[in-house]
């Protein structure tokens, strides 16, 4: 009985979390301009997944999605201060998200590059943004409206991937972002899903 009540409580939290802010990606004119309808549907899945995950972290005390984001931002600041950059999103569940997305959507956002493990010199896969892909174009376009995203995009152009500067921007400038906009929340979600993949993937290239 207790287990059933816990599951019902969790379901209620996630329902509250997902319904608290109105508007979807398909309502955003920049998203509609850059991505295909199929890509938008997949991106909405990614955003919903991210928000469910961060609300799970706050399930004991918060049901408002704005509070979920604030709690997540605070956690990222704490982890950065302590030198522990852990996103705390289930990577197994994230892999299942990838399986629900069309390959063309995945490839419009990400690509695999190489990284060398210093301890063994093994060549591993690392997920990063696709230079010139639809998501990179989204960052460029939205940077015209958001100074935070403009700085983030400029850093990406310089580094060719997620750089330490981009990580700092998302940690310390996140509260300047208007999370009432679904596209802004997508920007946050894709950054942290990418970081989570980079932290957890351990595959030969």
XYZ file of N, CA, C and O in Angstrom:
820
model
N 0.824 -1.207 0.000
C 0.000 0.000 0.000
C 0.860 1.260 0.000
O 0.612 2.212 -0.711
N 1.913 1.239 0.839
C 2.820 2.391 0.921
C 3.500 2.654 -0.413
O 3.647 3.797 -0.838
N 3.906 1.560 -1.080
C 4.567 1.705 -2.382
C 3.623 2.334 -3.395
O 4.011 3.212 -4.167
N 2.348 1.897 -3.381
C 1.371 2.451 -4.316
C 1.161 3.946 -4.065
O 1.065 4.741 -4.993
N 1.092 4.312 -2.786
C 0.917 5.725 -2.444
C 2.116 6.544 -2.889
O 1.967 7.667 -3.384
N 3.326 5.984 -2.741
C 4.537 6.687 -3.158
C 4.540 6.915 -4.662
O 4.903 7.985 -5.143
N 4.137 5.884 -5.407
C 4.097 6.010 -6.863
C 3.060 7.028 -7.296
O 3.277 7.813 -8.230
N 1.907 7.036 -6.616
C 0.882 8.024 -6.937
C 1.362 9.438 -6.633
O 1.110 10.376 -7.388
N 2.069 9.582 -5.523
C 2.616 10.900 -5.163
C 3.622 11.376 -6.193
O 3.627 12.540 -6.589
N 4.485 10.450 -6.644
C 5.479 10.801 -7.649
C 4.809 11.184 -8.955
O 5.193 12.158 -9.600
N 3.776 10.413 -9.339
C 3.051 10.729 -10.575
C 2.418 12.101 -10.485
O 2.422 12.873 -11.457
N 1.891 12.446 -9.305
C 1.283 13.758 -9.115
C 2.319 14.862 -9.238
O 2.074 15.900 -9.855
N 3.503 14.635 -8.669
C 4.580 15.619 -8.758
C 4.957 15.870 -10.205
O 5.082 17.012 -10.648
N 5.132 14.795 -10.978
C 5.538 14.945 -12.372
C 4.453 15.609 -13.197
O 4.737 16.394 -14.103
N 3.179 15.304 -12.876
C 2.084 15.942 -13.592
C 2.077 17.428 -13.301
O 1.957 18.258 -14.214
N 2.228 17.800 -12.047
C 2.282 19.209 -11.683
C 3.466 19.895 -12.345
O 3.372 21.005 -12.838
N 4.600 19.206 -12.349
C 5.825 19.755 -12.921
C 5.633 20.064 -14.394
O 6.001 21.125 -14.879
N 5.042 19.117 -15.144
C 4.937 19.273 -16.583
C 3.866 20.265 -16.983
O 3.901 20.808 -18.088
N 2.889 20.525 -16.091
C 1.780 21.385 -16.465
C 1.929 22.820 -15.971
O 1.126 23.665 -16.322
N 2.950 23.096 -15.191
C 3.011 24.374 -14.489
C 3.289 25.549 -15.422
O 2.785 26.639 -15.206
N 4.092 25.378 -16.457
C 4.393 26.457 -17.402
C 3.728 26.152 -18.735
O 3.924 25.082 -19.293
N 2.947 27.086 -19.221
C 2.237 26.869 -20.481
C 3.172 27.117 -21.663
O 4.185 27.789 -21.563
N 2.770 26.606 -22.813
C 3.550 26.837 -24.030
C 4.466 25.677 -24.350
O 5.043 25.066 -23.453
N 4.565 25.375 -25.634
C 5.430 24.292 -26.083
C 6.396 24.818 -27.134
O 6.269 25.958 -27.604
N 7.332 23.988 -27.524
C 8.321 24.395 -28.521
C 7.668 24.756 -29.852
O 8.149 25.638 -30.560
N 6.588 24.053 -30.205
C 5.939 24.317 -31.489
C 5.328 25.708 -31.560
O 5.017 26.201 -32.645
N 5.175 26.380 -30.391
C 4.636 27.745 -30.374
C 5.701 28.794 -30.668
O 5.375 29.961 -30.897
N 6.971 28.393 -30.649
C 8.063 29.361 -30.784
C 8.413 29.585 -32.259
O 8.726 28.621 -32.963
N 8.376 30.832 -32.746
C 8.620 31.078 -34.174
C 10.038 30.734 -34.629
O 10.236 30.299 -35.768
N 11.041 30.913 -33.771
C 12.416 30.576 -34.150
C 12.583 29.068 -34.246
O 13.206 28.555 -35.185
N 12.025 28.353 -33.283
C 12.064 26.884 -33.334
C 11.362 26.394 -34.592
O 11.866 25.519 -35.311
N 10.211 26.964 -34.883
C 9.431 26.569 -36.062
C 10.178 26.868 -37.356
O 10.073 26.124 -38.336
N 10.965 27.939 -37.361
C 11.720 28.328 -38.552
C 12.892 27.384 -38.825
O 13.181 27.059 -39.981
N 13.546 26.921 -37.773
C 14.801 26.175 -37.931
C 14.591 24.661 -38.010
O 15.242 23.984 -38.812
N 13.697 24.143 -37.196
C 13.533 22.691 -37.104
C 12.306 22.224 -37.887
O 11.329 22.950 -38.031
N 12.365 20.981 -38.354
C 11.210 20.374 -39.009
C 10.179 19.996 -37.941
O 10.521 19.868 -36.756
N 8.909 19.794 -38.327
C 7.905 19.371 -37.337
C 8.296 18.093 -36.596
O 8.061 17.975 -35.389
N 8.903 17.131 -37.297
C 9.332 15.890 -36.642
C 10.435 16.174 -35.627
O 10.454 15.586 -34.533
N 11.364 17.068 -35.971
C 12.431 17.424 -35.038
C 11.866 18.128 -33.815
O 12.316 17.881 -32.687
N 10.882 18.994 -34.023
C 10.270 19.706 -32.890
C 9.623 18.723 -31.931
O 9.741 18.858 -30.704
N 8.958 17.714 -32.461
C 8.338 16.705 -31.593
C 9.400 15.967 -30.776
O 9.214 15.711 -29.577
N 10.518 15.641 -31.405
C 11.595 14.960 -30.681
C 12.234 15.878 -29.644
O 12.580 15.441 -28.530
N 12.404 17.135 -29.985
C 12.975 18.090 -29.043
C 12.053 18.289 -27.837
O 12.533 18.466 -26.704
N 10.752 18.250 -28.081
C 9.808 18.356 -26.969
C 9.944 17.158 -26.039
O 9.870 17.292 -24.810
N 10.173 15.973 -26.614
C 10.423 14.782 -25.792
C 11.664 14.986 -24.920
O 11.678 14.619 -23.736
N 12.717 15.544 -25.517
C 13.957 15.778 -24.767
C 13.730 16.776 -23.637
O 14.224 16.587 -22.512
N 12.978 17.838 -23.930
C 12.694 18.844 -22.906
C 11.846 18.242 -21.783
O 12.132 18.453 -20.596
N 10.813 17.493 -22.156
C 9.955 16.864 -21.141
C 10.768 15.905 -20.273
O 10.582 15.853 -19.049
N 11.651 15.140 -20.896
C 12.497 14.202 -20.151
C 13.363 14.954 -19.141
O 13.442 14.576 -17.961
N 14.022 16.013 -19.589
C 14.897 16.780 -18.710
C 14.110 17.334 -17.533
O 14.556 17.253 -16.373
N 12.943 17.890 -17.799
C 12.163 18.496 -16.721
C 11.641 17.443 -15.750
O 11.590 17.681 -14.530
N 11.248 16.273 -16.261
C 10.857 15.191 -15.362
C 12.018 14.801 -14.449
O 11.833 14.560 -13.247
N 13.224 14.759 -15.015
C 14.401 14.365 -14.238
C 14.735 15.387 -13.151
O 15.026 15.017 -12.014
N 14.692 16.668 -13.477
C 15.046 17.659 -12.451
C 13.941 17.792 -11.410
O 14.223 18.136 -10.258
N 12.693 17.500 -11.797
C 11.626 17.521 -10.803
C 11.702 16.304 -9.889
O 11.315 16.380 -8.724
N 12.217 15.189 -10.394
C 12.439 14.032 -9.534
C 13.404 14.372 -8.411
O 13.258 13.908 -7.281
N 14.409 15.192 -8.718
C 15.389 15.583 -7.707
C 14.755 16.441 -6.622
O 15.255 16.505 -5.503
N 13.637 17.113 -6.963
C 12.967 18.007 -6.021
C 11.658 17.430 -5.504
O 10.891 18.127 -4.861
N 11.403 16.155 -5.801
C 10.085 15.579 -5.546
C 9.660 15.634 -4.079
O 8.485 15.652 -3.782
N 10.637 15.681 -3.177
C 10.266 15.691 -1.776
C 9.682 17.007 -1.308
O 8.966 17.050 -0.321
N 9.964 18.100 -2.023
C 9.552 19.398 -1.487
C 8.901 20.325 -2.501
O 8.152 21.208 -2.118
N 9.180 20.158 -3.788
C 8.675 21.093 -4.774
C 7.874 20.404 -5.865
O 8.197 19.305 -6.282
N 6.801 21.073 -6.290
C 6.042 20.566 -7.425
C 5.958 21.611 -8.531
O 5.546 21.306 -9.632
N 6.311 22.847 -8.230
C 6.277 23.914 -9.221
C 7.520 23.819 -10.092
O 8.636 23.780 -9.586
N 7.334 23.812 -11.414
C 8.488 23.615 -12.292
C 9.518 24.726 -12.161
O 10.719 24.497 -12.291
N 9.060 25.937 -11.862
C 10.016 27.029 -11.635
C 10.896 26.705 -10.425
O 12.097 26.988 -10.420
N 10.288 26.118 -9.410
C 11.067 25.716 -8.234
C 12.021 24.571 -8.568
O 13.121 24.495 -8.024
N 11.559 23.662 -9.453
C 12.441 22.569 -9.879
C 13.692 23.134 -10.553
O 14.809 22.690 -10.297
N 13.491 24.110 -11.444
C 14.633 24.732 -12.119
C 15.525 25.455 -11.117
O 16.754 25.352 -11.175
N 14.918 26.215 -10.199
C 15.721 26.959 -9.235
C 16.538 26.017 -8.363
O 17.719 26.261 -8.089
N 15.912 24.925 -7.936
C 16.626 23.936 -7.128
C 17.771 23.319 -7.925
O 18.873 23.114 -7.388
N 17.514 23.034 -9.200
C 18.558 22.461 -10.054
C 19.706 23.450 -10.237
O 20.884 23.074 -10.123
N 19.392 24.714 -10.507
C 20.439 25.731 -10.665
C 21.281 25.839 -9.386
O 22.509 25.951 -9.449
N 20.609 25.827 -8.248
C 21.331 25.910 -6.975
C 22.251 24.716 -6.785
O 23.383 24.855 -6.298
N 21.767 23.538 -7.174
C 22.594 22.338 -7.053
C 23.833 22.430 -7.921
O 24.934 22.059 -7.503
N 23.665 22.947 -9.144
C 24.797 23.072 -10.048
C 25.829 24.045 -9.482
O 27.040 23.819 -9.581
N 25.372 25.129 -8.870
C 26.311 26.067 -8.238
C 27.057 25.400 -7.088
O 28.269 25.578 -6.928
N 26.329 24.639 -6.283
C 26.958 23.946 -5.155
C 27.996 22.952 -5.652
O 29.109 22.873 -5.106
N 27.636 22.170 -6.663
C 28.559 21.173 -7.192
C 29.787 21.832 -7.811
O 30.896 21.350 -7.677
N 29.579 22.952 -8.506
C 30.711 23.658 -9.114
C 31.644 24.195 -8.034
O 32.875 24.134 -8.165
N 31.060 24.698 -6.957
C 31.862 25.231 -5.848
C 32.691 24.124 -5.202
O 33.844 24.334 -4.815
N 32.104 22.937 -5.120
C 32.790 21.803 -4.491
C 33.665 21.025 -5.456
O 34.303 20.047 -5.071
N 33.677 21.448 -6.734
C 34.496 20.770 -7.728
C 33.922 19.469 -8.226
O 34.643 18.631 -8.755
N 32.618 19.277 -8.074
C 31.974 18.044 -8.502
C 30.873 18.370 -9.507
O 29.750 18.676 -9.133
N 31.194 18.299 -10.797
C 30.217 18.612 -11.827
C 29.408 17.361 -12.185
O 29.723 16.637 -13.119
N 28.386 17.094 -11.396
C 27.520 15.940 -11.605
C 26.116 16.437 -11.910
O 25.509 17.131 -11.087
N 25.591 16.067 -13.067
C 24.268 16.552 -13.468
C 23.160 15.784 -12.755
O 22.072 16.297 -12.542
N 23.423 14.538 -12.368
C 22.472 13.732 -11.602
C 21.192 13.438 -12.393
O 20.080 13.567 -11.881
N 21.364 13.063 -13.656
C 20.275 12.598 -14.512
C 20.596 11.163 -14.903
O 21.740 10.851 -15.244
N 19.613 10.294 -14.858
C 19.832 8.891 -15.185
C 20.314 8.746 -16.630
O 19.586 9.083 -17.569
N 21.525 8.231 -16.798
C 22.054 8.075 -18.155
C 21.379 6.906 -18.874
O 21.203 6.941 -20.092
N 20.974 5.895 -18.138
C 20.228 4.794 -18.750
C 18.916 5.303 -19.336
O 18.530 4.940 -20.459
N 18.220 6.143 -18.565
C 16.977 6.722 -19.073
C 17.252 7.661 -20.246
O 16.464 7.749 -21.195
N 18.371 8.354 -20.188
C 18.726 9.257 -21.285
C 18.992 8.473 -22.573
O 18.614 8.904 -23.665
N 19.619 7.340 -22.457
C 19.837 6.487 -23.628
C 18.496 6.030 -24.220
O 18.342 5.944 -25.440
N 17.543 5.739 -23.344
C 16.222 5.351 -23.840
C 15.547 6.516 -24.555
O 14.812 6.315 -25.528
N 15.806 7.731 -24.085
C 15.297 8.908 -24.794
C 15.853 8.957 -26.213
O 15.111 9.215 -27.172
N 17.146 8.727 -26.369
C 17.750 8.731 -27.698
C 17.036 7.752 -28.633
O 16.827 8.033 -29.820
N 16.670 6.587 -28.091
C 16.013 5.568 -28.911
C 14.631 6.014 -29.378
O 14.123 5.529 -30.394
N 14.028 6.938 -28.635
C 12.713 7.455 -29.009
C 12.791 8.586 -30.028
O 11.782 8.999 -30.583
N 14.003 9.087 -30.255
C 14.205 10.191 -31.192
C 14.624 9.662 -32.554
O 15.351 8.672 -32.649
N 14.179 10.323 -33.600
C 14.612 9.952 -34.945
C 16.107 10.233 -35.084
O 16.622 11.208 -34.529
N 16.792 9.385 -35.836
C 18.236 9.557 -36.033
C 18.558 10.923 -36.623
O 19.559 11.553 -36.259
N 17.701 11.396 -37.530
C 17.956 12.697 -38.164
C 17.876 13.831 -37.143
O 18.611 14.819 -37.239
N 16.998 13.699 -36.150
C 16.922 14.717 -35.090
C 18.186 14.701 -34.245
O 18.771 15.757 -33.957
N 18.591 13.496 -33.846
C 19.825 13.361 -33.067
C 20.993 14.009 -33.809
O 21.762 14.782 -33.226
N 21.090 13.725 -35.100
C 22.217 14.236 -35.894
C 22.104 15.729 -36.191
O 23.095 16.351 -36.588
N 20.933 16.301 -36.021
C 20.785 17.747 -36.211
C 21.289 18.516 -34.990
O 21.512 19.725 -35.056
N 21.455 17.798 -33.889
C 21.940 18.416 -32.645
C 23.387 18.035 -32.375
O 24.237 18.898 -32.112
N 23.655 16.735 -32.442
C 24.905 16.201 -31.907
C 25.741 15.486 -32.958
O 25.254 15.050 -34.000
N 27.006 15.330 -32.606
C 27.921 14.487 -33.352
C 28.881 13.852 -32.346
O 28.976 14.318 -31.199
N 29.562 12.798 -32.766
C 30.557 12.176 -31.896
C 31.954 12.583 -32.330
O 32.313 12.457 -33.504
N 32.714 13.091 -31.373
C 34.120 13.396 -31.588
C 34.977 12.406 -30.800
O 34.450 11.540 -30.106
N 36.279 12.566 -30.911
C 37.201 11.683 -30.196
C 37.761 12.395 -28.960
O 38.003 13.597 -28.977
N 37.961 11.596 -27.918
C 38.735 12.098 -26.781
C 39.682 10.990 -26.349
O 39.383 9.794 -26.505
N 40.827 11.375 -25.837
C 41.846 10.420 -25.400
C 41.817 10.339 -23.881
O 41.974 11.353 -23.192
N 41.618 9.130 -23.355
C 41.662 8.942 -21.907
C 43.117 9.008 -21.462
O 43.958 8.230 -21.922
N 43.403 9.947 -20.575
C 44.794 10.202 -20.184
C 45.434 9.011 -19.477
O 46.633 8.759 -19.626
N 44.634 8.253 -18.727
C 45.210 7.158 -17.941
C 45.634 5.967 -18.795
O 46.583 5.266 -18.462
N 44.921 5.736 -19.927
C 45.197 4.542 -20.726
C 45.516 4.836 -22.183
O 45.901 3.944 -22.925
N 45.312 6.091 -22.594
C 45.495 6.508 -23.985
C 44.466 5.875 -24.917
O 44.631 5.853 -26.136
N 43.372 5.345 -24.363
C 42.298 4.806 -25.195
C 41.588 5.951 -25.906
O 41.445 7.055 -25.351
N 41.096 5.688 -27.115
C 40.325 6.675 -27.868
C 38.847 6.405 -27.649
O 38.342 5.330 -27.973
N 38.155 7.357 -27.061
C 36.755 7.200 -26.685
C 35.866 8.167 -27.467
O 36.327 9.162 -28.021
N 34.559 7.855 -27.469
C 33.577 8.753 -28.051
C 33.223 9.851 -27.062
O 33.110 9.606 -25.863
N 33.026 11.055 -27.579
C 32.481 12.132 -26.765
C 31.402 12.834 -27.577
O 31.608 13.181 -28.741
N 30.233 12.991 -26.974
C 29.120 13.654 -27.641
C 29.317 15.156 -27.581
O 29.660 15.702 -26.538
N 29.087 15.828 -28.710
C 29.200 17.281 -28.735
C 28.238 17.844 -29.759
O 27.649 17.111 -30.558
N 28.076 19.156 -29.731
C 27.176 19.792 -30.681
C 27.725 19.674 -32.105
O 28.938 19.745 -32.317
N 26.817 19.525 -33.047
C 27.210 19.436 -34.440
C 27.411 20.841 -34.999
O 26.494 21.649 -35.030
N 28.623 21.099 -35.407
C 28.948 22.420 -35.966
C 28.152 22.611 -37.257
O 28.222 21.798 -38.168
N 27.375 23.688 -37.343
C 26.570 23.954 -38.526
C 25.250 23.213 -38.558
O 24.483 23.332 -39.523
N 24.940 22.421 -37.525
C 23.675 21.699 -37.467
C 22.518 22.616 -37.097
O 22.704 23.795 -36.793
N 21.323 22.052 -37.117
C 20.137 22.857 -36.811
C 20.203 23.456 -35.410
O 19.782 24.602 -35.208
N 20.725 22.684 -34.446
C 20.776 23.218 -33.088
C 21.767 24.374 -32.995
O 21.513 25.368 -32.298
N 22.893 24.264 -33.692
C 23.858 25.376 -33.716
C 23.225 26.623 -34.331
O 23.448 27.748 -33.862
N 22.407 26.428 -35.357
C 21.705 27.566 -35.970
C 20.684 28.155 -35.002
O 20.472 29.376 -34.966
N 20.051 27.291 -34.226
C 19.119 27.752 -33.200
C 19.843 28.643 -32.182
O 19.342 29.707 -31.800
N 21.022 28.216 -31.743
C 21.797 29.022 -30.801
C 22.160 30.374 -31.402
O 22.067 31.412 -30.737
N 22.585 30.357 -32.657
C 22.961 31.601 -33.323
C 21.771 32.558 -33.412
O 21.890 33.748 -33.097
N 20.626 32.024 -33.812
C 19.436 32.858 -33.994
C 18.923 33.375 -32.662
O 18.596 34.557 -32.510
N 18.854 32.493 -31.662
C 18.333 32.910 -30.363
C 19.304 33.832 -29.639
O 18.904 34.606 -28.768
N 20.572 33.766 -30.012
C 21.552 34.677 -29.433
C 21.279 36.128 -29.769
O 21.741 37.036 -29.073
N 20.503 36.355 -30.826
C 20.119 37.724 -31.175
C 19.091 38.291 -30.207
O 18.872 39.507 -30.163
N 18.452 37.414 -29.436
C 17.447 37.850 -28.470
C 17.911 37.712 -27.023
O 17.372 38.356 -26.132
N 18.902 36.854 -26.793
C 19.356 36.589 -25.426
C 20.868 36.789 -25.324
O 21.629 36.055 -25.961
N 21.322 37.759 -24.529
C 22.769 37.961 -24.352
C 23.479 36.723 -23.788
O 24.628 36.446 -24.138
N 22.796 35.975 -22.926
C 23.403 34.778 -22.346
C 23.666 33.747 -23.441
O 24.761 33.170 -23.534
N 22.679 33.519 -24.309
C 22.857 32.546 -25.388
C 23.855 33.071 -26.415
O 24.612 32.288 -27.011
N 23.900 34.385 -26.616
C 24.889 34.961 -27.531
C 26.301 34.662 -27.054
O 27.168 34.257 -27.848
N 26.561 34.846 -25.757
C 27.880 34.529 -25.192
C 28.182 33.040 -25.317
O 29.315 32.644 -25.634
N 27.178 32.233 -25.072
C 27.321 30.777 -25.144
C 27.663 30.363 -26.579
O 28.574 29.555 -26.803
N 26.943 30.915 -27.545
C 27.181 30.572 -28.949
C 28.565 31.034 -29.401
O 29.269 30.309 -30.111
N 28.969 32.226 -28.989
C 30.296 32.726 -29.352
C 31.384 31.803 -28.815
O 32.388 31.528 -29.490
N 31.197 31.319 -27.586
C 32.167 30.402 -26.989
C 32.198 29.084 -27.754
O 33.271 28.514 -27.986
N 31.029 28.612 -28.177
C 30.960 27.384 -28.968
C 31.672 27.559 -30.303
O 32.418 26.684 -30.758
N 31.473 28.686 -30.947
C 32.124 28.952 -32.228
C 33.646 28.950 -32.081
O 34.365 28.468 -32.958
N 34.102 29.468 -30.975
C 35.544 29.543 -30.739
C 36.123 28.170 -30.398
O 37.185 27.780 -30.905
N 35.399 27.414 -29.543
C 35.938 26.149 -29.032
C 35.587 24.964 -29.918
O 36.282 23.945 -29.906
N 34.480 25.056 -30.662
C 34.050 23.934 -31.490
C 33.336 22.841 -30.720
O 33.056 21.765 -31.257
N 33.026 23.093 -29.470
C 32.330 22.122 -28.627
C 32.036 22.770 -27.291
O 32.285 23.966 -27.110
N 31.500 22.003 -26.358
C 31.224 22.567 -25.033
C 32.547 22.869 -24.339
O 33.365 21.979 -24.124
N 32.730 24.125 -24.005
C 33.972 24.593 -23.389
C 33.733 24.895 -21.908
O 32.583 25.028 -21.472
N 34.796 25.046 -21.122
C 34.619 25.455 -19.724
C 33.845 26.768 -19.598
O 33.047 26.922 -18.665
N 34.067 27.678 -20.554
C 33.353 28.949 -20.524
C 31.852 28.770 -20.666
O 31.058 29.467 -20.019
N 31.447 27.834 -21.518
C 30.021 27.564 -21.704
C 29.414 26.967 -20.442
O 28.268 27.269 -20.082
N 30.161 26.113 -19.763
C 29.694 25.522 -18.512
C 29.494 26.607 -17.458
O 28.484 26.632 -16.744
N 30.444 27.540 -17.379
C 30.349 28.647 -16.418
C 29.130 29.514 -16.716
O 28.400 29.924 -15.800
N 28.890 29.789 -17.996
C 27.735 30.607 -18.383
C 26.445 29.985 -17.874
O 25.586 30.666 -17.302
N 26.289 28.680 -18.072
C 25.039 28.017 -17.663
C 24.902 27.922 -16.150
O 23.788 27.876 -15.633
N 26.010 27.926 -15.435
C 25.922 27.851 -13.981
C 25.611 29.219 -13.368
O 24.716 29.351 -12.530
N 26.319 30.232 -13.814
C 26.227 31.516 -13.133
C 25.310 32.537 -13.806
O 24.958 33.539 -13.186
N 24.896 32.296 -15.048
C 23.987 33.227 -15.725
C 22.609 32.622 -15.968
O 21.760 33.246 -16.590
N 22.385 31.411 -15.483
C 21.124 30.720 -15.769
C 19.914 31.491 -15.265
O 18.858 31.497 -15.909
N 20.052 32.151 -14.127
C 18.900 32.834 -13.548
C 18.509 34.079 -14.341
O 17.429 34.635 -14.113
N 19.353 34.507 -15.273
C 19.005 35.627 -16.146
C 18.151 35.179 -17.321
O 17.651 36.008 -18.084
N 17.987 33.871 -17.477
C 17.201 33.323 -18.580
C 15.719 33.292 -18.221
O 15.356 33.031 -17.077
N 14.884 33.540 -19.210
C 13.432 33.552 -19.021
C 12.891 32.144 -19.254
O 12.607 31.761 -20.390
N 12.725 31.386 -18.185
C 12.306 29.989 -18.345
C 10.815 29.859 -18.654
O 10.325 28.737 -18.839
N 10.103 30.983 -18.741
C 8.721 30.892 -19.204
C 8.672 30.554 -20.694
O 7.641 30.111 -21.198
N 9.795 30.745 -21.399
C 9.878 30.425 -22.821
C 10.383 28.990 -22.991
O 11.450 28.627 -22.497
N 9.613 28.195 -23.730
C 9.985 26.792 -23.932
C 11.339 26.663 -24.617
O 12.113 25.748 -24.309
N 11.648 27.563 -25.556
C 12.926 27.486 -26.272
C 14.105 27.739 -25.337
O 15.176 27.143 -25.512
N 13.925 28.620 -24.356
C 14.985 28.861 -23.373
C 15.191 27.618 -22.518
O 16.329 27.216 -22.218
N 14.103 26.974 -22.149
C 14.222 25.746 -21.359
C 14.870 24.635 -22.185
O 15.619 23.814 -21.655
N 14.591 24.615 -23.490
C 15.259 23.641 -24.369
C 16.763 23.874 -24.365
O 17.546 22.916 -24.297
N 17.180 25.123 -24.446
C 18.601 25.475 -24.403
C 19.263 24.921 -23.142
O 20.339 24.302 -23.194
N 18.604 25.100 -22.007
C 19.133 24.584 -20.746
C 19.185 23.061 -20.774
O 20.188 22.442 -20.397
N 18.100 22.457 -21.264
C 18.000 20.992 -21.280
C 19.076 20.362 -22.159
O 19.749 19.404 -21.742
N 19.251 20.880 -23.363
C 20.228 20.287 -24.285
C 21.642 20.424 -23.738
O 22.463 19.506 -23.860
N 21.939 21.550 -23.111
C 23.275 21.712 -22.515
C 23.537 20.628 -21.479
O 24.592 19.968 -21.502
N 22.589 20.435 -20.549
C 22.839 19.504 -19.463
C 22.708 18.047 -19.892
O 23.396 17.177 -19.334
N 21.883 17.757 -20.870
C 21.852 16.395 -21.411
C 23.181 16.068 -22.097
O 23.697 14.950 -21.970
N 23.727 17.045 -22.800
C 25.030 16.844 -23.453
C 26.122 16.644 -22.402
O 26.954 15.737 -22.512
N 26.122 17.479 -21.380
C 27.116 17.346 -20.308
C 26.988 16.003 -19.602
O 27.994 15.361 -19.271
N 25.753 15.577 -19.375
C 25.532 14.302 -18.704
C 26.058 13.137 -19.537
O 26.657 12.196 -19.022
N 25.864 13.219 -20.856
C 26.387 12.195 -21.757
C 27.912 12.188 -21.704
O 28.543 11.129 -21.612
N 28.506 13.366 -21.749
C 29.968 13.457 -21.713
C 30.534 12.892 -20.411
O 31.617 12.293 -20.400
N 29.798 13.067 -19.318
C 30.271 12.585 -18.016
C 30.134 11.078 -17.854
O 30.854 10.466 -17.044
N 29.202 10.472 -18.603
C 28.874 9.070 -18.338
C 29.204 8.093 -19.473
O 29.334 6.903 -19.204
N 29.326 8.564 -20.692
C 29.577 7.640 -21.798
C 30.998 7.118 -21.704
O 31.949 7.862 -21.520
N 31.141 5.817 -21.918
C 32.448 5.176 -21.871
C 32.512 4.150 -22.989
O 32.437 2.944 -22.772
N 32.661 4.638 -24.240
C 32.646 3.784 -25.412
C 33.852 4.075 -26.290
O 34.240 5.232 -26.466
N 34.388 3.033 -26.866
C 35.499 3.213 -27.825
C 34.995 3.931 -29.060
O 33.878 3.699 -29.515
N 35.838 4.781 -29.602
C 35.458 5.502 -30.826
C 35.573 4.571 -32.016
O 36.565 3.877 -32.178
